[in-house]
Short mmCIF file of C-alpha atoms and ligand atoms in Angstrom, two decimals:
data_model
loop_
_atom_site.label_atom_id
_atom_site.label_comp_id
_atom_site.label_asym_id
_atom_site.label_seq_id
_atom_site.Cartn_x
_atom_site.Cartn_y
_atom_site.Cartn_z
CA MET A 290 107.11 121.34 99.84
CA ALA A 291 109.06 118.13 98.39
CA SER A 292 112.80 117.95 97.61
CA THR A 293 113.74 117.55 94.14
CA ALA A 294 115.15 113.88 95.96
CA GLU A 295 112.26 113.10 98.12
CA VAL A 296 110.28 113.13 94.59
CA GLN A 297 112.75 111.09 92.57
CA ALA A 298 112.20 109.16 96.04
CA MET A 299 108.98 108.85 95.40
CA THR A 300 109.12 108.11 92.06
CA ASP A 301 111.28 104.85 92.60
CA ALA A 302 108.51 103.59 95.33
CA ILE A 303 105.82 103.72 93.46
CA ALA A 304 108.64 101.27 91.22
CA LEU A 305 108.91 98.92 93.22
CA ALA A 306 105.55 98.55 94.97
CA GLN A 307 104.28 97.93 91.72
CA GLN A 308 107.21 95.34 91.24
CA ALA A 309 106.38 93.59 94.14
CA LEU A 310 105.27 89.94 94.36
CA CYS A 311 101.79 91.36 96.17
CA PRO A 312 98.84 89.86 95.34
CA PRO A 313 96.15 91.03 94.85
CA GLY A 314 94.13 91.41 97.68
CA PRO A 315 93.01 92.65 101.45
CA ASN A 316 96.10 94.57 101.15
CA PRO A 317 97.22 97.26 98.75
CA ARG A 318 100.29 97.88 97.51
CA VAL A 319 102.89 100.03 99.08
CA GLY A 320 106.94 101.14 98.23
CA CYS A 321 108.81 103.05 100.72
CA VAL A 322 112.22 105.00 100.73
CA ILE A 323 114.68 106.31 102.90
CA LEU A 324 116.41 109.23 101.98
CA ALA A 325 119.19 110.32 105.15
CA PRO A 326 119.43 114.15 105.50
CA ASP A 327 121.82 115.15 102.42
CA GLY A 328 119.55 113.54 100.20
CA SER A 329 121.05 110.16 99.56
CA GLN A 330 118.98 107.07 99.54
CA VAL A 331 119.45 104.92 102.47
CA SER A 332 117.55 101.86 101.56
CA SER A 333 113.98 100.48 100.95
CA GLY A 334 111.35 98.01 100.75
CA ALA A 335 107.85 96.91 99.41
CA HIS A 336 105.07 95.39 100.88
CA GLU A 337 104.28 91.63 100.06
CA GLY A 338 100.68 90.90 100.56
CA ALA A 339 98.96 90.23 103.78
CA GLY A 340 100.23 89.05 107.27
CA THR A 341 103.68 90.17 106.00
CA PRO A 342 106.03 93.42 106.97
CA HIS A 343 104.51 96.86 105.69
CA ALA A 344 107.13 98.62 103.43
CA GLU A 345 108.26 100.92 105.67
CA VAL A 346 109.16 98.28 108.06
CA VAL A 347 111.07 96.48 105.66
CA ALA A 348 113.01 100.21 104.62
CA LEU A 349 113.40 100.75 107.79
CA GLN A 350 114.72 97.31 108.98
CA ALA A 351 117.31 97.54 106.39
CA ALA A 352 118.25 101.06 107.00
CA GLY A 353 118.82 100.16 110.86
CA ALA A 354 120.56 103.13 112.47
CA ALA A 355 120.57 105.39 109.42
CA ALA A 356 116.83 106.17 110.07
CA ARG A 357 117.37 108.55 112.69
CA GLY A 358 116.79 111.84 111.72
CA ALA A 359 115.89 110.61 108.32
CA THR A 360 112.76 111.26 105.95
CA ALA A 361 110.55 108.39 105.14
CA VAL A 362 109.35 108.92 101.45
CA VAL A 363 106.00 106.06 101.23
CA THR A 364 103.54 105.51 98.69
CA LEU A 365 100.43 105.27 101.52
CA GLU A 366 100.15 107.25 104.45
CA PRO A 367 101.47 105.24 107.71
CA CYS A 368 99.04 103.14 109.50
CA SER A 369 98.40 104.24 113.05
CA HIS A 370 96.46 100.29 113.78
CA THR A 371 97.48 97.25 114.80
CA GLY A 372 95.77 94.69 112.41
CA ARG A 373 97.79 91.66 110.95
CA THR A 374 100.94 93.61 111.88
CA GLY A 375 101.72 96.49 114.09
CA PRO A 376 101.39 100.78 113.31
CA CYS A 377 104.33 101.69 111.25
CA THR A 378 103.44 105.31 112.89
CA GLU A 379 104.92 103.96 115.61
CA ALA A 380 108.02 101.86 114.22
CA LEU A 381 109.03 105.26 111.91
CA LEU A 382 109.22 106.92 115.86
CA ASP A 383 111.15 104.50 117.34
CA ALA A 384 113.76 104.62 114.56
CA GLY A 385 114.12 108.88 114.88
CA VAL A 386 112.90 109.41 111.34
CA SER A 387 112.66 112.86 111.59
CA ARG A 388 110.29 114.00 108.17
CA VAL A 389 107.51 111.45 106.66
CA VAL A 390 106.82 112.17 102.98
CA PHE A 391 103.58 109.88 101.61
CA ALA A 392 101.12 110.02 98.41
CA VAL A 393 98.13 109.08 99.52
CA CYS A 394 96.11 109.28 102.24
CA ASP A 395 94.66 106.08 103.84
CA PRO A 396 91.47 104.84 102.94
CA ASN A 397 91.11 102.01 105.03
CA PRO A 398 89.00 103.64 108.73
CA GLN A 399 90.56 101.33 110.16
CA ALA A 400 94.22 102.37 109.55
CA ALA A 401 93.52 106.26 108.78
CA GLY A 402 95.19 108.98 111.14
CA GLY A 403 98.97 108.28 110.96
CA ALA A 404 99.42 111.32 109.43
CA GLU A 405 98.07 113.08 112.58
CA ALA A 406 99.49 110.76 114.69
CA LEU A 407 103.03 111.26 113.60
CA ARG A 408 102.70 115.13 113.44
CA ALA A 409 101.60 115.38 116.95
CA ALA A 410 104.67 113.26 117.86
CA GLY A 411 106.93 116.19 116.75
CA VAL A 412 107.39 114.80 112.49
CA ASP A 413 107.23 117.04 109.84
CA VAL A 414 104.64 115.26 107.65
CA GLU A 415 103.90 116.06 103.84
CA ALA A 416 100.87 114.77 101.92
CA GLY A 417 100.42 113.90 98.33
CA VAL A 418 103.55 114.39 96.97
CA LEU A 419 102.66 112.64 93.27
CA GLU A 420 99.03 111.76 94.86
CA ALA A 421 97.68 110.68 91.08
CA GLN A 422 100.54 108.33 90.53
CA ALA A 423 99.92 106.35 93.65
CA GLN A 424 96.69 106.32 93.18
CA GLN A 425 97.01 104.06 90.45
CA LEU A 426 98.99 101.44 92.67
CA ASN A 427 95.42 100.46 94.53
CA ALA A 428 92.59 102.17 92.69
CA GLY A 429 90.21 99.14 93.26
CA TRP A 430 91.11 98.23 96.52
CA GLY A 431 90.69 101.86 98.15
CA VAL A 432 87.17 102.08 96.66
CA ALA A 433 86.67 98.59 98.28
CA VAL A 434 88.38 99.40 101.53
CA SER A 435 86.98 102.44 102.20
CA ARG A 436 83.26 101.69 101.31
CA GLY A 437 83.42 97.81 102.44
CA TRP A 438 82.68 95.83 99.15
CA PRO A 439 85.08 95.15 96.29
CA PHE A 440 85.73 96.92 93.11
CA VAL A 441 83.84 94.99 90.66
CA THR A 442 84.60 94.60 86.92
CA LEU A 443 82.32 93.31 84.22
CA LYS A 444 83.76 91.39 82.14
CA ILE A 445 81.48 90.55 78.84
CA ALA A 446 82.86 88.95 75.56
CA ALA A 447 80.38 89.33 72.69
CA SER A 448 79.32 89.65 69.07
CA LEU A 449 78.70 93.05 67.56
CA ASP A 450 74.70 92.64 68.50
CA GLY A 451 75.69 91.52 71.77
CA LYS A 452 75.15 87.58 72.10
CA ILE A 453 77.71 85.34 73.89
CA ALA A 454 76.22 81.80 72.58
CA ALA A 455 74.51 80.64 69.38
CA ARG A 456 71.06 79.46 69.52
CA ASP A 457 72.56 75.84 70.84
CA GLY A 458 74.35 77.36 73.28
CA THR A 459 78.30 77.04 72.19
CA SER A 460 80.01 79.79 72.99
CA ARG A 461 83.48 79.14 72.85
CA TRP A 462 85.30 80.70 71.00
CA ILE A 463 83.22 84.50 70.71
CA THR A 464 86.20 86.52 70.94
CA GLY A 465 90.02 85.01 69.48
CA GLU A 466 93.36 84.17 71.40
CA GLU A 467 94.83 87.89 72.16
CA ALA A 468 91.12 88.93 74.36
CA ARG A 469 91.59 85.67 76.23
CA GLU A 470 94.84 86.11 76.70
CA GLU A 471 94.16 89.43 78.13
CA VAL A 472 91.30 88.26 80.25
CA HIS A 473 94.00 85.95 82.13
CA ALA A 474 95.44 88.97 82.59
CA LEU A 475 92.37 90.78 84.36
CA ARG A 476 92.44 87.21 86.75
CA ALA A 477 95.68 87.98 87.59
CA GLN A 478 94.75 91.27 88.73
CA SER A 479 91.90 90.33 90.57
CA GLY A 480 90.90 88.59 93.70
CA ALA A 481 88.53 86.96 93.14
CA VAL A 482 86.68 85.36 89.67
CA LEU A 483 83.05 85.46 90.16
CA VAL A 484 80.30 83.32 87.96
CA GLY A 485 76.66 81.57 88.11
CA ILE A 486 76.27 78.72 88.88
CA GLY A 487 74.05 78.62 85.40
CA THR A 488 77.76 79.67 83.59
CA VAL A 489 79.31 76.86 85.46
CA LEU A 490 76.78 74.40 84.13
CA ALA A 491 76.88 75.73 81.09
CA ASP A 492 80.77 76.19 80.52
CA ASP A 493 82.79 74.21 83.00
CA PRO A 494 84.57 77.39 83.70
CA VAL A 495 88.12 76.84 85.02
CA LEU A 496 88.76 80.48 85.65
CA THR A 497 92.67 80.41 86.22
CA ASP A 498 95.57 82.22 85.08
CA ARG A 499 96.52 80.10 81.99
CA ARG A 500 99.43 82.15 80.93
CA PRO A 501 103.15 80.75 81.26
CA GLY A 502 104.79 81.56 84.50
CA ALA A 503 101.70 82.54 86.51
CA SER A 504 101.96 82.12 89.80
CA TYR A 505 99.06 83.61 91.70
CA GLN A 506 95.51 82.60 90.82
CA PRO A 507 92.46 84.53 92.17
CA ILE A 508 89.30 82.89 94.54
CA PRO A 509 87.25 81.29 92.28
CA VAL A 510 83.59 81.97 93.50
CA VAL A 511 80.23 80.94 92.56
CA VAL A 512 76.97 82.83 93.24
CA GLY A 513 73.88 80.74 93.19
CA ARG A 514 71.87 78.04 94.70
CA ARG A 515 72.25 75.01 92.80
CA GLU A 516 75.62 72.61 93.92
CA VAL A 517 78.64 72.71 91.70
CA PRO A 518 79.08 69.57 90.04
CA ALA A 519 81.41 67.40 91.61
CA LYS A 520 83.13 66.53 88.06
CA SER A 521 83.55 70.11 86.82
CA GLN A 522 86.65 71.75 86.18
CA LEU A 523 85.87 74.12 88.53
CA ALA A 524 85.16 71.53 91.75
CA ALA A 525 88.89 70.52 91.97
CA ARG A 526 89.60 74.54 92.74
CA GLU A 527 87.52 74.43 95.76
CA PRO A 528 85.61 77.38 94.54
CA LEU A 529 83.40 79.50 97.83
CA GLN A 530 79.98 78.95 96.55
CA LEU A 531 77.94 81.48 98.08
CA ARG A 532 74.42 80.70 97.91
CA THR A 533 72.42 83.49 97.08
CA HIS A 534 70.64 85.62 94.84
CA ASP A 535 71.20 88.73 96.61
CA LEU A 536 74.90 90.34 95.19
CA ARG A 537 75.12 93.13 97.15
CA GLU A 538 74.91 90.73 100.04
CA ALA A 539 77.66 88.74 98.28
CA LEU A 540 79.67 91.35 97.13
CA ARG A 541 80.13 91.81 101.31
CA GLU A 542 80.89 88.32 102.04
CA LEU A 543 83.53 88.40 99.85
CA PHE A 544 85.25 91.32 101.52
CA ALA A 545 84.67 89.61 104.39
CA HIS A 546 86.94 87.18 102.96
CA GLY A 547 89.81 89.75 102.25
CA VAL A 548 88.84 90.19 98.51
CA THR A 549 88.88 93.52 97.11
CA THR A 550 88.45 93.28 93.85
CA VAL A 551 86.33 91.21 91.30
CA LEU A 552 86.27 89.92 88.18
CA VAL A 553 82.63 88.82 87.07
CA GLU A 554 82.70 86.93 84.20
CA GLY A 555 79.15 85.74 83.74
CA GLY A 556 76.70 84.71 82.65
CA PRO A 557 74.37 87.07 81.31
CA THR A 558 71.97 86.95 84.95
CA ILE A 559 74.31 88.05 86.64
CA ALA A 560 75.63 90.53 84.64
CA THR A 561 72.02 91.93 84.70
CA GLN A 562 71.24 91.28 88.66
CA LEU A 563 74.79 93.08 89.39
CA LEU A 564 73.74 95.96 86.53
CA ARG A 565 70.31 96.26 87.31
CA ASP A 566 71.33 97.31 90.97
CA GLY A 567 74.42 99.57 90.00
CA LEU A 568 77.22 97.48 91.66
CA VAL A 569 79.30 97.40 88.56
CA ASP A 570 82.39 99.86 89.22
CA GLN A 571 83.55 99.11 85.59
CA VAL A 572 83.13 97.13 82.37
CA ILE A 573 85.27 95.94 80.34
CA TRP A 574 83.46 94.55 76.95
CA TYR A 575 85.16 92.90 74.03
CA ILE A 576 83.05 93.12 70.83
CA ALA A 577 84.30 90.09 68.29
CA PRO A 578 83.14 91.17 64.84
CA THR A 579 80.51 88.69 63.93
CA VAL A 580 76.80 88.89 63.89
CA ILE A 581 75.05 86.14 65.69
CA GLY A 582 71.60 87.28 65.17
CA GLY A 583 69.29 84.80 66.98
CA GLY A 584 71.14 83.58 70.58
CA LEU A 585 71.53 84.63 73.32
CA PRO A 586 71.52 87.85 74.53
CA ALA A 587 74.82 89.55 76.89
CA VAL A 588 72.35 91.27 79.41
CA GLY A 589 68.81 90.19 79.74
CA ASP A 590 66.27 92.68 80.91
CA LEU A 591 67.19 95.90 82.61
CA GLY A 592 63.51 96.66 83.93
CA ILE A 593 63.72 99.97 80.99
CA THR A 594 60.67 100.57 79.45
CA THR A 595 61.82 103.45 77.41
CA ILE A 596 64.58 104.74 76.18
CA ALA A 597 64.89 108.20 78.52
CA GLU A 598 65.51 105.73 81.34
CA VAL A 599 68.70 104.42 80.54
CA GLU A 600 72.49 105.24 81.45
CA ARG A 601 75.12 105.63 79.65
CA PHE A 602 78.51 104.85 80.68
CA ASP A 603 81.89 106.73 80.06
CA VAL A 604 83.94 105.49 77.64
CA THR A 605 87.64 105.18 79.50
CA SER A 606 89.61 103.73 76.80
CA VAL A 607 89.19 101.67 73.58
CA THR A 608 91.64 99.36 72.24
CA ARG A 609 91.92 96.61 69.22
CA VAL A 610 93.02 93.33 70.90
CA GLY A 611 93.95 90.79 67.93
CA ALA A 612 90.74 90.93 66.04
CA ASP A 613 88.52 91.82 68.69
CA ILE A 614 87.68 95.86 70.29
CA ARG A 615 87.92 96.16 73.70
CA VAL A 616 86.04 98.96 75.63
CA ASP A 617 86.89 100.32 78.60
CA MET A 618 83.78 101.70 80.83
CA ALA A 619 82.76 103.18 83.83
CA PRO A 620 79.33 104.62 85.29
CA PRO A 621 78.85 107.93 85.51
CA ALA A 622 79.74 109.39 88.94
CA LYS A 623 76.22 109.97 89.64
CA GLY A 624 73.28 108.18 89.46
CA ILE A 625 74.20 105.07 89.64
CA LYS A 626 71.29 103.01 91.03
CA GLY A 627 71.66 102.21 94.85
CA GLY A 628 75.55 101.46 94.05
CA GLY A 629 76.60 104.57 94.93
CA ASN A 630 79.76 105.32 97.69
C1 LIG B 10 99.91 96.91 104.17
N1 LIG B 10 100.94 97.04 103.49
O1 LIG B 10 103.03 98.49 103.32
C2 LIG B 10 100.96 99.30 104.69
C3 LIG B 10 100.01 99.21 104.45
O2 LIG B 10 96.89 93.87 107.92
P1 LIG B 10 97.77 95.12 108.10
O3 LIG B 10 97.89 94.90 109.58
O4 LIG B 10 98.47 94.31 106.92
O5 LIG B 10 96.95 96.11 107.87
C4 LIG B 10 96.80 96.21 106.53
C5 LIG B 10 96.70 98.03 106.23
O6 LIG B 10 97.66 99.08 106.87
C6 LIG B 10 96.08 98.47 104.77
O7 LIG B 10 94.76 98.49 105.22
C7 LIG B 10 96.70 99.87 105.32
O8 LIG B 10 95.10 100.78 105.88
C8 LIG B 10 97.89 99.77 105.97
N2 LIG B 10 99.04 100.39 104.64
N3 LIG B 10 99.01 97.83 104.23
O9 LIG B 10 99.31 96.50 103.60
C9 LIG B 10 101.82 98.44 103.89
N4 LIG B 10 101.88 100.35 104.88
ZN1 LIG B 11 101.71 99.78 108.10
#
């Protein structure tokens, strides 16, 4: 059983991981607190992105000799592999830590096994403390590393009747400023923002987080065979261009580039294909309180011919954003065509 001091330390470690300047990418958010045998906090640390020391190592370094006989409280199972940095299991053993309390088992097959390695070396190990809370730190990352392609969020901003543009192609702005600002925050939480080449040609998007003080920008990704025009706004950002129509292949390639979470922002061709192939993990749908009538539908033909074939999402939240409505949805856990894990 974890002590009160250990549970408090885990709460603190989760907060540290949450606050760390760790960009969304190949590495998870992780926090660590070192406790002395009397339960007092000796040191703490958080991970700040790929290539930088893991949270355990940051905390151990700050603790120095005081780590001997101490308890390490970590939000993620300590790694037992050499990746960009060395194994944390070794660092913990070298420092003389006698107990390790962690929240979430490492879903990364390459790094997992730390708990067993520590136990085998005589360390007292406890797993699962505040697991659900710590899970939220890296929800998309966990899904991605366990299956080998990124967590996909499909964002759509449409009218009540599901149109994303009027008949002449004009689409700025269907949703209001508040919704658009929220989308900038979604970009800040994503490793990549993906659009089809059709959207680049039609809308000339920039795909950046333009909120004041934004320090991180997701990798812009364009899918499709046609060239990104040199004079487009995106060209200056040197987007990653995936010249394929096979989105499954494109997603695997993105994962190979270190992308674990991708925000898909258009257009209908990509949205249709992702839904048809069951590749969507989360839908964030902004509904503007307006009816366009004729115009461009957000989603094209999914190959559904009769109502018995439709798949319903589970609604996870409904919120008002300015004058618009945001609906968050997830595909039902089972029965996703081809996209299950
Ligand atoms: C982190 N930060 O604090 C911990 C991680 O490529 P590497 O060497 O940085 O290893 C990344 C893996 O290490 C990661 O997928 C996860 O499984 C494990 N633990 N990673 O980035 C940390 N503790
Ligand atoms: Zn590690």
